[in-house]
mmCIF file of N, CA and C in Angstrom:
data_model
loop_
_atom_site.group_PDB
_atom_site.id
_atom_site.type_symbol
_atom_site.label_atom_id
_atom_site.label_comp_id
_atom_site.label_asym_id
_atom_site.label_seq_id
_atom_site.Cartn_x
_atom_site.Cartn_y
_atom_site.Cartn_z
ATOM 1 N N MET A 28 106.159 111.052 70.290
ATOM 2 C CA MET A 28 106.504 110.923 71.701
ATOM 3 C C MET A 28 105.770 109.712 72.257
ATOM 4 N N GLY A 29 106.124 109.270 73.412
ATOM 5 C CA GLY A 29 105.597 108.058 73.998
ATOM 6 C C GLY A 29 104.135 108.134 74.369
ATOM 7 N N LYS A 30 103.458 107.028 74.140
ATOM 8 C CA LYS A 30 102.045 106.964 74.458
ATOM 9 C C LYS A 30 101.803 106.014 75.615
ATOM 10 N N VAL A 31 100.970 106.466 76.553
ATOM 11 C CA VAL A 31 100.554 105.657 77.692
ATOM 12 C C VAL A 31 99.076 105.339 77.497
ATOM 13 N N LEU A 32 98.750 104.060 77.498
ATOM 14 C CA LEU A 32 97.368 103.616 77.365
ATOM 15 C C LEU A 32 96.838 103.276 78.744
ATOM 16 N N ILE A 33 95.750 103.925 79.136
ATOM 17 C CA ILE A 33 95.082 103.654 80.409
ATOM 18 C C ILE A 33 93.812 102.871 80.109
ATOM 19 N N ILE A 34 93.715 101.677 80.679
ATOM 20 C CA ILE A 34 92.527 100.836 80.491
ATOM 21 C C ILE A 34 91.850 100.689 81.849
ATOM 22 N N ASP A 35 90.708 101.344 82.003
ATOM 23 C CA ASP A 35 89.968 101.321 83.262
ATOM 24 C C ASP A 35 88.529 101.688 82.955
ATOM 25 N N ASP A 36 87.584 100.966 83.520
ATOM 26 C CA ASP A 36 86.173 101.201 83.231
ATOM 27 C C ASP A 36 85.577 102.392 83.976
ATOM 28 N N ASP A 37 86.337 103.047 84.831
ATOM 29 C CA ASP A 37 85.848 104.180 85.616
ATOM 30 C C ASP A 37 86.298 105.501 84.982
ATOM 31 N N PRO A 38 85.394 106.192 84.260
ATOM 32 C CA PRO A 38 85.773 107.445 83.593
ATOM 33 C C PRO A 38 86.270 108.521 84.555
ATOM 34 N N GLY A 39 85.732 108.563 85.749
ATOM 35 C CA GLY A 39 86.190 109.542 86.740
ATOM 36 C C GLY A 39 87.633 109.296 87.132
ATOM 37 N N PHE A 40 87.975 108.031 87.363
ATOM 38 C CA PHE A 40 89.347 107.695 87.731
ATOM 39 C C PHE A 40 90.301 107.961 86.576
ATOM 40 N N THR A 41 89.918 107.583 85.352
ATOM 41 C CA THR A 41 90.826 107.778 84.219
ATOM 42 C C THR A 41 91.047 109.266 83.943
ATOM 43 N N ALA A 42 90.016 110.087 84.143
ATOM 44 C CA ALA A 42 90.188 111.537 83.966
ATOM 45 C C ALA A 42 91.161 112.089 85.003
ATOM 46 N N LEU A 43 91.025 111.643 86.237
ATOM 47 C CA LEU A 43 91.922 112.071 87.310
ATOM 48 C C LEU A 43 93.360 111.612 87.042
ATOM 49 N N LEU A 44 93.519 110.365 86.649
ATOM 50 C CA LEU A 44 94.844 109.824 86.360
ATOM 51 C C LEU A 44 95.478 110.526 85.165
ATOM 52 N N SER A 45 94.700 110.749 84.135
ATOM 53 C CA SER A 45 95.206 111.446 82.950
ATOM 54 C C SER A 45 95.674 112.855 83.302
ATOM 55 N N SER A 46 94.904 113.541 84.119
ATOM 56 C CA SER A 46 95.275 114.889 84.559
ATOM 57 C C SER A 46 96.590 114.861 85.335
ATOM 58 N N TYR A 47 96.736 113.887 86.214
ATOM 59 C CA TYR A 47 97.962 113.725 86.994
ATOM 60 C C TYR A 47 99.161 113.484 86.075
ATOM 61 N N ILE A 48 98.990 112.614 85.107
ATOM 62 C CA ILE A 48 100.091 112.312 84.181
ATOM 63 C C ILE A 48 100.474 113.546 83.371
ATOM 64 N N HIS A 49 99.477 114.267 82.860
ATOM 65 C CA HIS A 49 99.771 115.493 82.091
ATOM 66 C C HIS A 49 100.502 116.521 82.948
ATOM 67 N N GLU A 50 100.159 116.560 84.219
ATOM 68 C CA GLU A 50 100.787 117.527 85.129
ATOM 69 C C GLU A 50 102.265 117.209 85.350
ATOM 70 N N ILE A 51 102.587 115.946 85.577
ATOM 71 C CA ILE A 51 103.971 115.598 85.904
ATOM 72 C C ILE A 51 104.814 115.224 84.676
ATOM 73 N N CYS A 52 104.160 114.812 83.597
ATOM 74 C CA CYS A 52 104.875 114.380 82.383
ATOM 75 C C CYS A 52 104.170 114.927 81.144
ATOM 76 N N PRO A 53 104.274 116.215 80.898
ATOM 77 C CA PRO A 53 103.513 116.825 79.808
ATOM 78 C C PRO A 53 103.877 116.330 78.408
ATOM 79 N N LEU A 54 105.008 115.677 78.254
ATOM 80 C CA LEU A 54 105.407 115.206 76.930
ATOM 81 C C LEU A 54 104.823 113.841 76.568
ATOM 82 N N LEU A 55 104.259 113.142 77.551
ATOM 83 C CA LEU A 55 103.654 111.843 77.274
ATOM 84 C C LEU A 55 102.254 112.029 76.710
ATOM 85 N N LYS A 56 101.944 111.251 75.706
ATOM 86 C CA LYS A 56 100.596 111.261 75.137
ATOM 87 C C LYS A 56 99.774 110.206 75.882
ATOM 88 N N ILE A 57 98.579 110.587 76.290
ATOM 89 C CA ILE A 57 97.710 109.686 77.058
ATOM 90 C C ILE A 57 96.537 109.252 76.181
ATOM 91 N N GLU A 58 96.270 107.962 76.171
ATOM 92 C CA GLU A 58 95.079 107.433 75.519
ATOM 93 C C GLU A 58 94.290 106.679 76.571
ATOM 94 N N ILE A 59 93.017 107.016 76.686
ATOM 95 C CA ILE A 59 92.145 106.400 77.682
ATOM 96 C C ILE A 59 91.164 105.473 76.983
ATOM 97 N N CYS A 60 91.001 104.298 77.563
ATOM 98 C CA CYS A 60 89.992 103.365 77.069
ATOM 99 C C CYS A 60 89.184 102.878 78.270
ATOM 100 N N ASN A 61 87.916 103.273 78.319
ATOM 101 C CA ASN A 61 87.038 102.861 79.410
ATOM 102 C C ASN A 61 86.278 101.575 79.089
ATOM 103 N N ASN A 62 86.496 101.033 77.905
ATOM 104 C CA ASN A 62 85.844 99.794 77.497
ATOM 105 C C ASN A 62 86.918 98.719 77.343
ATOM 106 N N PRO A 63 86.964 97.762 78.261
ATOM 107 C CA PRO A 63 88.039 96.766 78.215
ATOM 108 C C PRO A 63 88.070 95.943 76.928
ATOM 109 N N ILE A 64 86.928 95.715 76.329
ATOM 110 C CA ILE A 64 86.908 94.941 75.079
ATOM 111 C C ILE A 64 87.520 95.758 73.942
ATOM 112 N N ALA A 65 87.206 97.040 73.875
ATOM 113 C CA ALA A 65 87.791 97.916 72.851
ATOM 114 C C ALA A 65 89.296 98.074 73.052
ATOM 115 N N ALA A 66 89.755 97.889 74.275
ATOM 116 C CA ALA A 66 91.185 98.031 74.563
ATOM 117 C C ALA A 66 92.032 97.008 73.813
ATOM 118 N N LEU A 67 91.457 95.865 73.491
ATOM 119 C CA LEU A 67 92.223 94.828 72.800
ATOM 120 C C LEU A 67 92.768 95.327 71.465
ATOM 121 N N ALA A 68 91.950 96.054 70.721
ATOM 122 C CA ALA A 68 92.405 96.605 69.432
ATOM 123 C C ALA A 68 93.504 97.644 69.639
ATOM 124 N N LEU A 69 93.401 98.421 70.700
ATOM 125 C CA LEU A 69 94.422 99.442 70.982
ATOM 126 C C LEU A 69 95.757 98.795 71.366
ATOM 127 N N ILE A 70 95.687 97.679 72.048
ATOM 128 C CA ILE A 70 96.910 96.942 72.393
ATOM 129 C C ILE A 70 97.513 96.332 71.140
ATOM 130 N N LYS A 71 96.676 95.734 70.329
ATOM 131 C CA LYS A 71 97.146 95.065 69.109
ATOM 132 C C LYS A 71 97.816 96.045 68.152
ATOM 133 N N ARG A 72 97.369 97.276 68.162
ATOM 134 C CA ARG A 72 97.941 98.313 67.301
ATOM 135 C C ARG A 72 99.448 98.452 67.550
ATOM 136 N N GLY A 73 99.870 98.241 68.799
ATOM 137 C CA GLY A 73 101.285 98.154 69.113
ATOM 138 C C GLY A 73 102.065 99.444 69.230
ATOM 139 N N ASP A 74 101.414 100.571 69.439
ATOM 140 C CA ASP A 74 102.148 101.843 69.493
ATOM 141 C C ASP A 74 102.212 102.450 70.897
ATOM 142 N N ASN A 75 102.069 101.624 71.913
ATOM 143 C CA ASN A 75 102.095 102.105 73.297
ATOM 144 C C ASN A 75 103.456 101.834 73.931
ATOM 145 N N GLU A 76 103.943 102.796 74.682
ATOM 146 C CA GLU A 76 105.177 102.613 75.436
ATOM 147 C C GLU A 76 104.894 101.955 76.789
ATOM 148 N N LEU A 77 103.701 102.224 77.316
ATOM 149 C CA LEU A 77 103.323 101.733 78.636
ATOM 150 C C LEU A 77 101.814 101.531 78.654
ATOM 151 N N ILE A 78 101.387 100.464 79.324
ATOM 152 C CA ILE A 78 99.950 100.217 79.494
ATOM 153 C C ILE A 78 99.650 100.133 80.981
ATOM 154 N N LEU A 79 98.648 100.889 81.415
ATOM 155 C CA LEU A 79 98.146 100.842 82.790
ATOM 156 C C LEU A 79 96.805 100.125 82.739
ATOM 157 N N ILE A 80 96.691 98.997 83.429
ATOM 158 C CA ILE A 80 95.491 98.155 83.348
ATOM 159 C C ILE A 80 94.846 98.024 84.715
ATOM 160 N N ASP A 81 93.557 98.371 84.786
ATOM 161 C CA ASP A 81 92.782 98.135 86.007
ATOM 162 C C ASP A 81 92.493 96.642 86.091
ATOM 163 N N LEU A 82 92.643 96.082 87.264
ATOM 164 C CA LEU A 82 92.438 94.644 87.438
ATOM 165 C C LEU A 82 90.964 94.255 87.429
ATOM 166 N N GLU A 83 90.109 95.047 88.073
ATOM 167 C CA GLU A 83 88.701 94.690 88.192
ATOM 168 C C GLU A 83 87.852 95.507 87.226
ATOM 169 N N MET A 84 87.367 94.837 86.190
ATOM 170 C CA MET A 84 86.472 95.473 85.217
ATOM 171 C C MET A 84 85.422 94.458 84.781
ATOM 172 N N PRO A 85 84.235 94.936 84.414
ATOM 173 C CA PRO A 85 83.202 94.023 83.934
ATOM 174 C C PRO A 85 83.499 93.565 82.505
ATOM 175 N N ALA A 86 82.930 92.483 82.114
ATOM 176 C CA ALA A 86 83.024 91.908 80.773
ATOM 177 C C ALA A 86 84.391 91.291 80.491
ATOM 178 N N LEU A 87 85.459 92.002 80.793
ATOM 179 C CA LEU A 87 86.810 91.507 80.533
ATOM 180 C C LEU A 87 87.721 92.096 81.601
ATOM 181 N N ASP A 88 88.193 91.248 82.509
ATOM 182 C CA ASP A 88 88.987 91.778 83.618
ATOM 183 C C ASP A 88 90.436 92.039 83.203
ATOM 184 N N GLY A 89 91.149 92.727 84.074
ATOM 185 C CA GLY A 89 92.517 93.114 83.790
ATOM 186 C C GLY A 89 93.463 91.945 83.591
ATOM 187 N N MET A 90 93.212 90.834 84.263
ATOM 188 C CA MET A 90 94.056 89.655 84.088
ATOM 189 C C MET A 90 93.987 89.147 82.647
ATOM 190 N N LYS A 91 92.785 89.129 82.086
ATOM 191 C CA LYS A 91 92.624 88.669 80.697
ATOM 192 C C LYS A 91 93.267 89.662 79.726
ATOM 193 N N ILE A 92 93.154 90.936 80.008
ATOM 194 C CA ILE A 92 93.785 91.947 79.150
ATOM 195 C C ILE A 92 95.304 91.818 79.229
ATOM 196 N N TYR A 93 95.819 91.628 80.433
ATOM 197 C CA TYR A 93 97.250 91.408 80.631
ATOM 198 C C TYR A 93 97.729 90.208 79.806
ATOM 199 N N LYS A 94 97.016 89.094 79.900
ATOM 200 C CA LYS A 94 97.392 87.890 79.148
ATOM 201 C C LYS A 94 97.351 88.151 77.651
ATOM 202 N N TYR A 95 96.325 88.855 77.184
ATOM 203 C CA TYR A 95 96.233 89.179 75.763
ATOM 204 C C TYR A 95 97.431 90.027 75.327
ATOM 205 N N ALA A 96 97.756 91.044 76.118
ATOM 206 C CA ALA A 96 98.870 91.933 75.771
ATOM 207 C C ALA A 96 100.179 91.157 75.672
ATOM 208 N N THR A 97 100.447 90.309 76.651
ATOM 209 C CA THR A 97 101.715 89.569 76.625
ATOM 210 C C THR A 97 101.727 88.520 75.515
ATOM 211 N N GLU A 98 100.587 87.921 75.228
ATOM 212 C CA GLU A 98 100.515 86.936 74.141
ATOM 213 C C GLU A 98 100.685 87.581 72.769
ATOM 214 N N THR A 99 100.352 88.859 72.652
ATOM 215 C CA THR A 99 100.530 89.553 71.367
ATOM 216 C C THR A 99 101.916 90.184 71.261
ATOM 217 N N GLY A 100 102.768 89.933 72.257
ATOM 218 C CA GLY A 100 104.142 90.392 72.168
ATOM 219 C C GLY A 100 104.483 91.644 72.951
ATOM 220 N N PHE A 101 103.516 92.203 73.662
ATOM 221 C CA PHE A 101 103.815 93.384 74.461
ATOM 222 C C PHE A 101 104.659 92.961 75.654
ATOM 223 N N GLU A 102 105.727 93.706 75.917
ATOM 224 C CA GLU A 102 106.652 93.340 76.986
ATOM 225 C C GLU A 102 106.013 93.487 78.370
ATOM 226 N N LYS A 103 106.196 92.468 79.202
ATOM 227 C CA LYS A 103 105.678 92.496 80.575
ATOM 228 C C LYS A 103 106.222 93.691 81.342
ATOM 229 N N SER A 104 107.445 94.072 81.024
ATOM 230 C CA SER A 104 108.101 95.169 81.739
ATOM 231 C C SER A 104 107.551 96.540 81.370
ATOM 232 N N ARG A 105 106.551 96.574 80.505
ATOM 233 C CA ARG A 105 105.911 97.839 80.147
ATOM 234 C C ARG A 105 104.424 97.840 80.518
ATOM 235 N N ILE A 106 104.049 96.967 81.474
ATOM 236 C CA ILE A 106 102.663 96.876 81.941
ATOM 237 C C ILE A 106 102.629 97.173 83.439
ATOM 238 N N VAL A 107 101.700 98.053 83.828
ATOM 239 C CA VAL A 107 101.451 98.349 85.231
ATOM 240 C C VAL A 107 100.011 97.946 85.530
ATOM 241 N N ILE A 108 99.825 97.150 86.557
ATOM 242 C CA ILE A 108 98.498 96.724 86.992
ATOM 243 C C ILE A 108 98.051 97.652 88.114
ATOM 244 N N LEU A 109 96.830 98.165 88.010
ATOM 245 C CA LEU A 109 96.247 99.046 89.025
ATOM 246 C C LEU A 109 95.045 98.347 89.655
ATOM 247 N N SER A 110 94.902 98.509 90.962
ATOM 248 C CA SER A 110 93.783 97.870 91.641
ATOM 249 C C SER A 110 93.545 98.519 92.990
ATOM 250 N N GLY A 111 92.353 98.361 93.493
ATOM 251 C CA GLY A 111 92.031 98.794 94.842
ATOM 252 C C GLY A 111 92.233 97.675 95.849
ATOM 253 N N ARG A 112 92.672 96.523 95.377
ATOM 254 C CA ARG A 112 92.864 95.353 96.238
ATOM 255 C C ARG A 112 94.087 95.482 97.133
ATOM 256 N N ASP A 113 94.105 94.656 98.161
ATOM 257 C CA ASP A 113 95.216 94.578 99.098
ATOM 258 C C ASP A 113 96.484 94.095 98.371
ATOM 259 N N PRO A 114 97.650 94.675 98.694
ATOM 260 C CA PRO A 114 98.890 94.291 98.022
ATOM 261 C C PRO A 114 99.214 92.792 98.089
ATOM 262 N N SER A 115 98.909 92.132 99.190
ATOM 263 C CA SER A 115 99.209 90.699 99.278
ATOM 264 C C SER A 115 98.373 89.893 98.287
ATOM 265 N N TYR A 116 97.129 90.310 98.083
ATOM 266 C CA TYR A 116 96.269 89.666 97.093
ATOM 267 C C TYR A 116 96.859 89.848 95.700
ATOM 268 N N LEU A 117 97.305 91.062 95.407
ATOM 269 C CA LEU A 117 97.837 91.374 94.089
ATOM 270 C C LEU A 117 99.129 90.608 93.799
ATOM 271 N N ARG A 118 99.997 90.493 94.792
ATOM 272 C CA ARG A 118 101.262 89.773 94.587
ATOM 273 C C ARG A 118 101.028 88.288 94.301
ATOM 274 N N GLU A 119 99.912 87.765 94.794
ATOM 275 C CA GLU A 119 99.590 86.362 94.521
ATOM 276 C C GLU A 119 99.371 86.143 93.029
ATOM 277 N N PHE A 120 98.714 87.081 92.377
ATOM 278 C CA PHE A 120 98.409 86.946 90.954
ATOM 279 C C PHE A 120 99.479 87.532 90.043
ATOM 280 N N PHE A 121 100.235 88.477 90.569
ATOM 281 C CA PHE A 121 101.289 89.117 89.794
ATOM 282 C C PHE A 121 102.586 89.118 90.608
ATOM 283 N N PRO A 122 103.263 87.963 90.668
ATOM 284 C CA PRO A 122 104.518 87.916 91.428
ATOM 285 C C PRO A 122 105.587 88.784 90.760
ATOM 286 N N MET A 123 106.631 89.076 91.489
ATOM 287 C CA MET A 123 107.696 89.920 90.987
ATOM 288 C C MET A 123 108.188 89.398 89.635
ATOM 289 N N GLY A 124 108.332 90.302 88.694
ATOM 290 C CA GLY A 124 108.807 89.938 87.370
ATOM 291 C C GLY A 124 107.703 89.682 86.362
ATOM 292 N N SER A 125 106.464 89.591 86.827
ATOM 293 C CA SER A 125 105.371 89.323 85.888
ATOM 294 C C SER A 125 104.905 90.591 85.178
ATOM 295 N N CYS A 126 105.267 91.764 85.723
ATOM 296 C CA CYS A 126 104.956 93.043 85.094
ATOM 297 C C CYS A 126 105.866 94.103 85.723
ATOM 298 N N LEU A 127 105.795 95.315 85.226
ATOM 299 C CA LEU A 127 106.641 96.378 85.755
ATOM 300 C C LEU A 127 106.289 96.697 87.203
ATOM 301 N N ALA A 128 104.978 96.814 87.492
ATOM 302 C CA ALA A 128 104.533 97.144 88.852
ATOM 303 C C ALA A 128 103.076 96.768 89.025
ATOM 304 N N VAL A 129 102.721 96.510 90.275
ATOM 305 C CA VAL A 129 101.333 96.293 90.678
ATOM 306 C C VAL A 129 101.078 97.318 91.771
ATOM 307 N N LEU A 130 100.173 98.259 91.490
ATOM 308 C CA LEU A 130 99.982 99.393 92.382
ATOM 309 C C LEU A 130 98.540 99.517 92.852
ATOM 310 N N ASN A 131 98.382 99.920 94.096
ATOM 311 C CA ASN A 131 97.062 100.214 94.631
ATOM 312 C C ASN A 131 96.656 101.601 94.131
ATOM 313 N N LYS A 132 95.466 101.699 93.578
ATOM 314 C CA LYS A 132 94.987 102.943 92.981
ATOM 315 C C LYS A 132 94.806 104.083 93.978
ATOM 316 N N PHE A 133 94.626 103.747 95.244
ATOM 317 C CA PHE A 133 94.193 104.759 96.194
ATOM 318 C C PHE A 133 95.226 105.123 97.258
ATOM 319 N N GLU A 134 96.383 104.505 97.232
ATOM 320 C CA GLU A 134 97.414 104.805 98.227
ATOM 321 C C GLU A 134 98.368 105.867 97.699
ATOM 322 N N ALA A 135 98.615 106.896 98.499
ATOM 323 C CA ALA A 135 99.466 108.018 98.085
ATOM 324 C C ALA A 135 100.873 107.561 97.705
ATOM 325 N N LYS A 136 101.461 106.662 98.470
ATOM 326 C CA LYS A 136 102.816 106.195 98.166
ATOM 327 C C LYS A 136 102.853 105.446 96.834
ATOM 328 N N GLN A 137 101.781 104.756 96.503
ATOM 329 C CA GLN A 137 101.709 104.054 95.224
ATOM 330 C C GLN A 137 101.642 105.054 94.067
ATOM 331 N N LYS A 138 100.970 106.179 94.300
ATOM 332 C CA LYS A 138 100.903 107.241 93.301
ATOM 333 C C LYS A 138 102.299 107.790 93.029
ATOM 334 N N GLU A 139 103.106 107.906 94.077
ATOM 335 C CA GLU A 139 104.488 108.367 93.921
ATOM 336 C C GLU A 139 105.298 107.388 93.070
ATOM 337 N N VAL A 140 105.085 106.104 93.276
ATOM 338 C CA VAL A 140 105.780 105.085 92.480
ATOM 339 C C VAL A 140 105.379 105.212 91.015
ATOM 340 N N LEU A 141 104.088 105.364 90.764
ATOM 341 C CA LEU A 141 103.623 105.552 89.393
ATOM 342 C C LEU A 141 104.259 106.801 88.784
ATOM 343 N N GLY A 142 104.333 107.865 89.562
ATOM 344 C CA GLY A 142 104.964 109.091 89.083
ATOM 345 C C GLY A 142 106.414 108.863 88.689
ATOM 346 N N MET A 143 107.146 108.097 89.480
ATOM 347 C CA MET A 143 108.548 107.794 89.153
ATOM 348 C C MET A 143 108.647 106.993 87.859
ATOM 349 N N ILE A 144 107.743 106.038 87.676
ATOM 350 C CA ILE A 144 107.734 105.234 86.447
ATOM 351 C C ILE A 144 107.491 106.140 85.239
ATOM 352 N N LEU A 145 106.500 107.007 85.347
ATOM 353 C CA LEU A 145 106.147 107.882 84.229
ATOM 354 C C LEU A 145 107.259 108.885 83.922
ATOM 355 N N LYS A 146 107.864 109.461 84.950
ATOM 356 C CA LYS A 146 108.964 110.415 84.737
ATOM 357 C C LYS A 146 110.157 109.722 84.091
ATOM 358 N N SER A 147 110.418 108.495 84.494
ATOM 359 C CA SER A 147 111.505 107.728 83.899
ATOM 360 C C SER A 147 111.226 107.466 82.423
ATOM 361 N N LEU A 148 110.000 107.114 82.103
ATOM 362 C CA LEU A 148 109.611 106.882 80.712
ATOM 363 C C LEU A 148 109.788 108.154 79.893
ATOM 364 N N GLN A 149 109.298 109.267 80.404
ATOM 365 C CA GLN A 149 109.414 110.530 79.683
ATOM 366 C C GLN A 149 110.892 110.884 79.468
ATOM 367 N N SER A 150 111.701 110.723 80.498
ATOM 368 C CA SER A 150 113.128 111.023 80.410
ATOM 369 C C SER A 150 113.809 110.139 79.366
ATOM 370 N N LYS A 151 113.483 108.864 79.391
ATOM 371 C CA LYS A 151 114.049 107.913 78.435
ATOM 372 C C LYS A 151 113.681 108.286 77.004
ATOM 373 N N LEU A 152 112.429 108.616 76.804
ATOM 374 C CA LEU A 152 111.966 108.961 75.466
ATOM 375 C C LEU A 152 112.597 110.266 74.966
ATOM 376 N N CYS A 153 112.783 111.211 75.880
ATOM 377 C CA CYS A 153 113.408 112.486 75.510
ATOM 378 C C CYS A 153 114.864 112.283 75.121
ATOM 379 N N SER A 154 115.576 111.420 75.840
ATOM 380 C CA SER A 154 116.987 111.181 75.531
ATOM 381 C C SER A 154 117.140 110.429 74.211
ATOM 382 N N VAL A 155 116.191 109.562 73.877
ATOM 383 C CA VAL A 155 116.234 108.824 72.618
ATOM 384 C C VAL A 155 115.994 109.780 71.448
ATOM 385 N N THR A 156 115.023 110.678 71.586
ATOM 386 C CA THR A 156 114.728 111.602 70.487
ATOM 387 C C THR A 156 115.800 112.663 70.321
ATOM 388 N N ALA A 157 116.584 112.938 71.378
ATOM 389 C CA ALA A 157 117.653 113.926 71.312
ATOM 390 C C ALA A 157 118.884 113.376 70.595
ATOM 391 N N GLU A 158 118.996 112.059 70.520
ATOM 392 C CA GLU A 158 120.179 111.440 69.895
ATOM 393 C C GLU A 158 120.144 111.503 68.409
#
């Protein structure tokens, strides 16, 4: 079944996000990486359906991880950028088409958008395995 890789240096946030994903999409497998440098190997492995990347992290920020993922062949349309930054700031660095979505981590409406993305992924994967 589909795997979602969450890359965020905040273990509390990743636990909360993972719980949310399991609640709304129980068929998706979640992999959490709180170390952005270790995340590079997980991306290179190439078995993720979707990657959620926090923009602000120490040692290696989300922009560098995003660039690494796309340079290794991961599709931009399967990357979601998460941040606590203002949406106008985020659109400057990630204009439309540069990734699937750029979402604020703390806004309820943004959580709903993430939920729709995840449910769509789960539905797509279920229909593929049923064929």
